[in-house]
PDB file of C-alpha atoms in Angstrom:
ATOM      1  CA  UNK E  29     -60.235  18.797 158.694  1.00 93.00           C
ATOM      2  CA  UNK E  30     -57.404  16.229 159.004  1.00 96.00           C
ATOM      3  CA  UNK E  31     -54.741  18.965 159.595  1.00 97.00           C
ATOM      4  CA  UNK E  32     -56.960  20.697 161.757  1.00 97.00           C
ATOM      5  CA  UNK E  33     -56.623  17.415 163.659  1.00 97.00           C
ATOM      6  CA  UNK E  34     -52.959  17.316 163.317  1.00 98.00           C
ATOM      7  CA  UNK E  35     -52.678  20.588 164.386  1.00 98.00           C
ATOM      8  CA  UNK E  36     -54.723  19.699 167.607  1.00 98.00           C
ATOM      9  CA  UNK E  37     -52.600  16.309 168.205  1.00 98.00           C
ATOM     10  CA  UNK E  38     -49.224  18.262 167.562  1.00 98.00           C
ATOM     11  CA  UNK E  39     -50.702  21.225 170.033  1.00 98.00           C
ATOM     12  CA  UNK E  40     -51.452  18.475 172.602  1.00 98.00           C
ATOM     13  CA  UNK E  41     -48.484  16.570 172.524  1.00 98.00           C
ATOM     14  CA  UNK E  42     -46.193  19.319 171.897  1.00 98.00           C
ATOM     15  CA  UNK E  43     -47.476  21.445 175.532  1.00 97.00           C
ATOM     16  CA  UNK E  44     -47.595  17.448 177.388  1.00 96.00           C
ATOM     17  CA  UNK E  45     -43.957  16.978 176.579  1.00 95.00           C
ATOM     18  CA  UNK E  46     -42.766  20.780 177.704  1.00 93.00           C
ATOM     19  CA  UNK E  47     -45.089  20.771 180.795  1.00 91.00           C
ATOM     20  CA  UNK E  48     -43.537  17.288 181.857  1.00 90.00           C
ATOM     21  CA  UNK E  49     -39.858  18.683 181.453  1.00 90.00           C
ATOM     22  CA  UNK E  50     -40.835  22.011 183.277  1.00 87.00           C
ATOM     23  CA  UNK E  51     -42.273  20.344 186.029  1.00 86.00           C
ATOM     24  CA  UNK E  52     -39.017  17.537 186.174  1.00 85.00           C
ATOM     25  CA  UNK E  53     -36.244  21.049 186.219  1.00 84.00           C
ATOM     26  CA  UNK E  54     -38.656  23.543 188.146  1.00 75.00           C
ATOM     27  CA  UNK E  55     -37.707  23.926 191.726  1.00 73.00           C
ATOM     28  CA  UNK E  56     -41.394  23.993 192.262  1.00 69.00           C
ATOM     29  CA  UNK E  57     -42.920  20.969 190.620  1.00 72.00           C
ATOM     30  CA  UNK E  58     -46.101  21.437 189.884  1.00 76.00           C
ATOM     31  CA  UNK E  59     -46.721  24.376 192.282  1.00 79.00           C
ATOM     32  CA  UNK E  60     -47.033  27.124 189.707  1.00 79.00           C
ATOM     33  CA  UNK E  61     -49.443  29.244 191.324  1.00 84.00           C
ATOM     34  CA  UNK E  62     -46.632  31.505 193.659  1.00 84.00           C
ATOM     35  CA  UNK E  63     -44.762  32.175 190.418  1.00 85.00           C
ATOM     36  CA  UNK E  64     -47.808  32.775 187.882  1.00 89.00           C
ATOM     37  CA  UNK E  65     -49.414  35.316 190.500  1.00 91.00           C
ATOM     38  CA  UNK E  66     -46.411  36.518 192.085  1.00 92.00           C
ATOM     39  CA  UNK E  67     -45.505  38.104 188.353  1.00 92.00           C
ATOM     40  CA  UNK E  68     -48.962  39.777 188.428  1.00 94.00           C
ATOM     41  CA  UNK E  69     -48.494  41.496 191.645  1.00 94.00           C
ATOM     42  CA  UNK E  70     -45.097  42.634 190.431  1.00 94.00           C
ATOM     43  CA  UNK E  71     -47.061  44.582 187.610  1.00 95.00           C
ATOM     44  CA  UNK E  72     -43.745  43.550 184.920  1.00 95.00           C
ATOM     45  CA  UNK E  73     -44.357  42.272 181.915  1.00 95.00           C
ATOM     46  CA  UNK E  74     -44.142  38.592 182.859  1.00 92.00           C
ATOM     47  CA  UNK E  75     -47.118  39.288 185.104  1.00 94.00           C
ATOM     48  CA  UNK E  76     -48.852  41.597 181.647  1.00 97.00           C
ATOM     49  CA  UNK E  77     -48.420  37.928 179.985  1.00 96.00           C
ATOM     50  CA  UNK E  78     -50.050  35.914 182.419  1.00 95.00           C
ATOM     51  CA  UNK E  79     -52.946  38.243 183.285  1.00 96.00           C
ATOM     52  CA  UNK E  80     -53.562  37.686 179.338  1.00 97.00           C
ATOM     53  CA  UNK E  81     -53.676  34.355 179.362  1.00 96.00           C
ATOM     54  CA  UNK E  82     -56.004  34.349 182.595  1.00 96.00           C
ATOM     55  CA  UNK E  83     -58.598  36.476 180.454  1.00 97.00           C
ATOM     56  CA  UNK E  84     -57.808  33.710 177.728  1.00 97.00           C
ATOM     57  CA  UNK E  85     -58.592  31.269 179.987  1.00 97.00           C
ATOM     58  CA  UNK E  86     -61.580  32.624 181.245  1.00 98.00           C
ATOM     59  CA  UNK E  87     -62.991  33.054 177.647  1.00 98.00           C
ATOM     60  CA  UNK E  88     -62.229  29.716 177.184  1.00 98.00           C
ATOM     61  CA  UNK E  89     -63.926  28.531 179.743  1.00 98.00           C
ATOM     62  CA  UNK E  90     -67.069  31.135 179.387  1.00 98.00           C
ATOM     63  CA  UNK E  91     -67.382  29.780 175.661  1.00 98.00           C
ATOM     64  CA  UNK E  92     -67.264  25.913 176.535  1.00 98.00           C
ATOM     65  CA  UNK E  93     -69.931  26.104 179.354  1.00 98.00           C
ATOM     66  CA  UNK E  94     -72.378  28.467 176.756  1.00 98.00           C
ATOM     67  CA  UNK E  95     -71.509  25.846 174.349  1.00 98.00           C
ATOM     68  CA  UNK E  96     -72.785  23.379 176.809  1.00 97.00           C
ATOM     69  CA  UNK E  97     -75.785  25.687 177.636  1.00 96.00           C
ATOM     70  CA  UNK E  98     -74.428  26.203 181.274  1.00 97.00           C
ATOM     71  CA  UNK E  99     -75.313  22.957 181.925  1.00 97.00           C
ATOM     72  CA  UNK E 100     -73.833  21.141 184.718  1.00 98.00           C
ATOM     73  CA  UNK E 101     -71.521  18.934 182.787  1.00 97.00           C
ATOM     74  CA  UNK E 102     -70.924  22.032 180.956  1.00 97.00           C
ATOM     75  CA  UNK E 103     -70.128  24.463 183.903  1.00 98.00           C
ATOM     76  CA  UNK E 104     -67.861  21.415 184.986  1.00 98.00           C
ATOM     77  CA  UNK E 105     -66.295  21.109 181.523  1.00 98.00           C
ATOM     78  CA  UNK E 106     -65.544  25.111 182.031  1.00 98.00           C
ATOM     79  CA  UNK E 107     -63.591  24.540 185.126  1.00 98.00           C
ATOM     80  CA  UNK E 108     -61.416  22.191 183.399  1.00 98.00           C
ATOM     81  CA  UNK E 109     -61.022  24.469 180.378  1.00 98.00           C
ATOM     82  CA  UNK E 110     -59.896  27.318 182.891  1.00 97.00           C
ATOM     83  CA  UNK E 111     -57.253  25.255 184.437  1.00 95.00           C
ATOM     84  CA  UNK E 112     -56.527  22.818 181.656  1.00 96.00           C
ATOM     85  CA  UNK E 113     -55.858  25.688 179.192  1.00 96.00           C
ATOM     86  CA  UNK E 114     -54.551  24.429 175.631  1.00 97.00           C
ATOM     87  CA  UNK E 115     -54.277  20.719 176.574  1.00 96.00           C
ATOM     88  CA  UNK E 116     -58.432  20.739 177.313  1.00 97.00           C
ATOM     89  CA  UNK E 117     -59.407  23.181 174.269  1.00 97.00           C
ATOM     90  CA  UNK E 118     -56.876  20.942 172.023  1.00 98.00           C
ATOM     91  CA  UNK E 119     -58.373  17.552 173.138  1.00 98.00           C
ATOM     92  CA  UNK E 120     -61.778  18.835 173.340  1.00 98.00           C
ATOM     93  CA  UNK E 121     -62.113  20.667 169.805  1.00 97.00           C
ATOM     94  CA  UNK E 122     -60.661  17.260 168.392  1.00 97.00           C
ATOM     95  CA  UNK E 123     -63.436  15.390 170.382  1.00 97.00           C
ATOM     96  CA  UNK E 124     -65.929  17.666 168.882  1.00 97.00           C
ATOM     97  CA  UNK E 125     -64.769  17.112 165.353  1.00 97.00           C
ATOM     98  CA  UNK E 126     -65.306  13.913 165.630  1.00 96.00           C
ATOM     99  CA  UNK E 127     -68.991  14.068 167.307  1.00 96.00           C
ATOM    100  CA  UNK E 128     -70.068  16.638 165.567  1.00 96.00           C
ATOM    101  CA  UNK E 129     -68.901  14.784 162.438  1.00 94.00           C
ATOM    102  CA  UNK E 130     -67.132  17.614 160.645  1.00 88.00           C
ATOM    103  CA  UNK E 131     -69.929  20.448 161.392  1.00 94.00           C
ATOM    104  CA  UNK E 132     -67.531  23.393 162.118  1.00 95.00           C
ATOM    105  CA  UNK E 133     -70.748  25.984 163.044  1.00 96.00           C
ATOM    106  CA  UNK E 134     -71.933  22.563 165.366  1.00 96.00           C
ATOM    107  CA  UNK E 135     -68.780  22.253 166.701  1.00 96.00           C
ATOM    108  CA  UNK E 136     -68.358  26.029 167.627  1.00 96.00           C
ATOM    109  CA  UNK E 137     -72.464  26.653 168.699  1.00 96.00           C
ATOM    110  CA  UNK E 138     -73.124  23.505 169.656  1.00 94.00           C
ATOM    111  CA  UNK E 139     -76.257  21.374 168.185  1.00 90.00           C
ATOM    112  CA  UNK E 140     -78.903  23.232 170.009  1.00 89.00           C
ATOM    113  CA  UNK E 141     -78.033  26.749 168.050  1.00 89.00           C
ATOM    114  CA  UNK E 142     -78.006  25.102 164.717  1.00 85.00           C
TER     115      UNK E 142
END
């Protein structure tokens, strides 16, 4: 489990640095919606990578809020795993090894499915 946790830390700290150096060279900041749709609608393969990650997303989030049994914190949790991408699944599944105290099939299910 520790270098699952490395893993998670190095994932983390890895995307934090690269998103902070995008955002100080991009001409946009952190506008990145006109360029991540914008190569969707122009149906190249920029745009075939993005729409991929959007379904990644969205299974990301889908699997966090059934985790959560659609609670409310849950559903809220999902909205910040759709945007958040990597930097909320890497910091969350680290939380969760901690909580769960090791219990991979806890961490995945959640308690309630055990």
């Amino acid at each position: 489990m520790i270098w699952f946790r490395i893993l998670l830390v190095s994932m983390f700290a890895a995307l934090l640095y690269y998103t902070i150096v995008t955002i100080g060279i991009s001409q946009n900041g952190v506008n990145l919606f006109p360029d991540f749709f914008g190569d969707m609608a122009a149906m190249e393969w920029p745009g075939q990578f993005n729409f991929d990650f959007m379904l990644m997303l969205m299974l990301s989030a889908l699997w966090t809020a059934w985790r959560n049994n659609f609670s409310v914190s849950g559903l809220l949790l999902a909205v910040i795993a759709f945007f958040g991408g990597a930097s909320f699944l890497s910091m969350y599944l680290l939380y969760l090894t901690f909580s769960e105290k090791r219990n991979v099939k806890a961490m995945l299910v959640g308690r309630t499915r055990l």
